[in-house]
């Protein structure tokens, strides 16, 4: 058994399959999950695991070259907005409906237990070289 990094075998396997420009949706428990992509549902109960915990764990494992979030996060969830702006200085903000539309192209959806509005981000994978 692994002793560090991501222990969830479904998530570890899905991350290993990602390539350059693949999209990963990291979302709260309320975000509609589009049909098609692989889904790893980490939600245990409301708030567990948090959006921040899952996002930070993924960022330890992934190279991210871009990120998009709903512009509504600015007024609807100050904590998530601050977290996203700190992690992604070039964060693209789009209307929530556009984020949902863009999410249809995600290769992987990681659902957190977060129970606050607009705690969602669409990550575009980069390369490590």
mmCIF file of C-alpha atoms in Angstrom, residues 31-85:
data_model
loop_
_atom_site.group_PDB
_atom_site.id
_atom_site.type_symbol
_atom_site.label_atom_id
_atom_site.label_comp_id
_atom_site.label_asym_id
_atom_site.label_seq_id
_atom_site.Cartn_x
_atom_site.Cartn_y
_atom_site.Cartn_z
ATOM 1 C CA UNK A 31 -22.348 20.830 -9.126
ATOM 2 C CA UNK A 32 -24.172 18.866 -11.819
ATOM 3 C CA UNK A 33 -21.882 16.087 -13.011
ATOM 4 C CA UNK A 34 -21.844 15.931 -16.810
ATOM 5 C CA UNK A 35 -22.408 12.560 -18.468
ATOM 6 C CA UNK A 36 -19.363 10.958 -19.996
ATOM 7 C CA UNK A 37 -16.232 11.701 -17.969
ATOM 8 C CA UNK A 38 -14.774 9.388 -15.368
ATOM 9 C CA UNK A 39 -16.090 10.419 -11.936
ATOM 10 C CA UNK A 40 -14.261 9.956 -8.655
ATOM 11 C CA UNK A 41 -16.665 10.886 -5.888
ATOM 12 C CA UNK A 42 -14.756 11.628 -2.695
ATOM 13 C CA UNK A 43 -17.751 13.102 -0.831
ATOM 14 C CA UNK A 44 -18.118 11.479 2.575
ATOM 15 C CA UNK A 45 -20.462 13.936 4.253
ATOM 16 C CA UNK A 46 -21.205 17.647 3.960
ATOM 17 C CA UNK A 47 -17.858 19.445 4.005
ATOM 18 C CA UNK A 48 -15.712 16.310 4.036
ATOM 19 C CA UNK A 49 -13.378 16.374 2.249
ATOM 20 C CA UNK A 50 -13.293 20.099 1.658
ATOM 21 C CA UNK A 51 -12.760 21.699 -1.725
ATOM 22 C CA UNK A 52 -9.465 23.189 -0.496
ATOM 23 C CA UNK A 53 -8.135 19.842 0.758
ATOM 24 C CA UNK A 54 -8.934 18.052 -2.484
ATOM 25 C CA UNK A 55 -7.646 20.865 -4.686
ATOM 26 C CA UNK A 56 -4.365 21.129 -2.789
ATOM 27 C CA UNK A 57 -3.889 17.352 -2.947
ATOM 28 C CA UNK A 58 -4.486 17.357 -6.697
ATOM 29 C CA UNK A 59 -2.096 20.251 -7.222
ATOM 30 C CA UNK A 60 0.651 18.176 -5.562
ATOM 31 C CA UNK A 61 0.083 15.504 -8.230
ATOM 32 C CA UNK A 62 -0.787 17.472 -11.398
ATOM 33 C CA UNK A 63 0.841 20.015 -13.649
ATOM 34 C CA UNK A 64 -1.822 22.636 -14.346
ATOM 35 C CA UNK A 65 -1.420 25.149 -17.159
ATOM 36 C CA UNK A 66 -4.765 26.888 -16.762
ATOM 37 C CA UNK A 67 -7.891 27.065 -14.638
ATOM 38 C CA UNK A 68 -11.425 28.406 -14.997
ATOM 39 C CA UNK A 69 -14.098 29.074 -12.393
ATOM 40 C CA UNK A 70 -17.530 30.664 -12.292
ATOM 41 C CA UNK A 71 -17.442 34.441 -12.031
ATOM 42 C CA UNK A 72 -20.278 34.139 -9.498
ATOM 43 C CA UNK A 73 -17.726 32.801 -7.001
ATOM 44 C CA UNK A 74 -16.558 36.395 -6.439
ATOM 45 C CA UNK A 75 -19.867 37.442 -4.855
ATOM 46 C CA UNK A 76 -21.197 34.029 -3.828
ATOM 47 C CA UNK A 77 -18.235 32.457 -2.014
ATOM 48 C CA UNK A 78 -15.434 34.772 -0.920
ATOM 49 C CA UNK A 79 -13.388 31.978 0.652
ATOM 50 C CA UNK A 80 -13.389 29.872 -2.526
ATOM 51 C CA UNK A 81 -12.648 32.965 -4.643
ATOM 52 C CA UNK A 82 -9.624 33.823 -2.485
ATOM 53 C CA UNK A 83 -8.372 30.228 -2.596
ATOM 54 C CA UNK A 84 -8.700 30.033 -6.380
ATOM 55 C CA UNK A 85 -7.057 33.401 -6.986
#
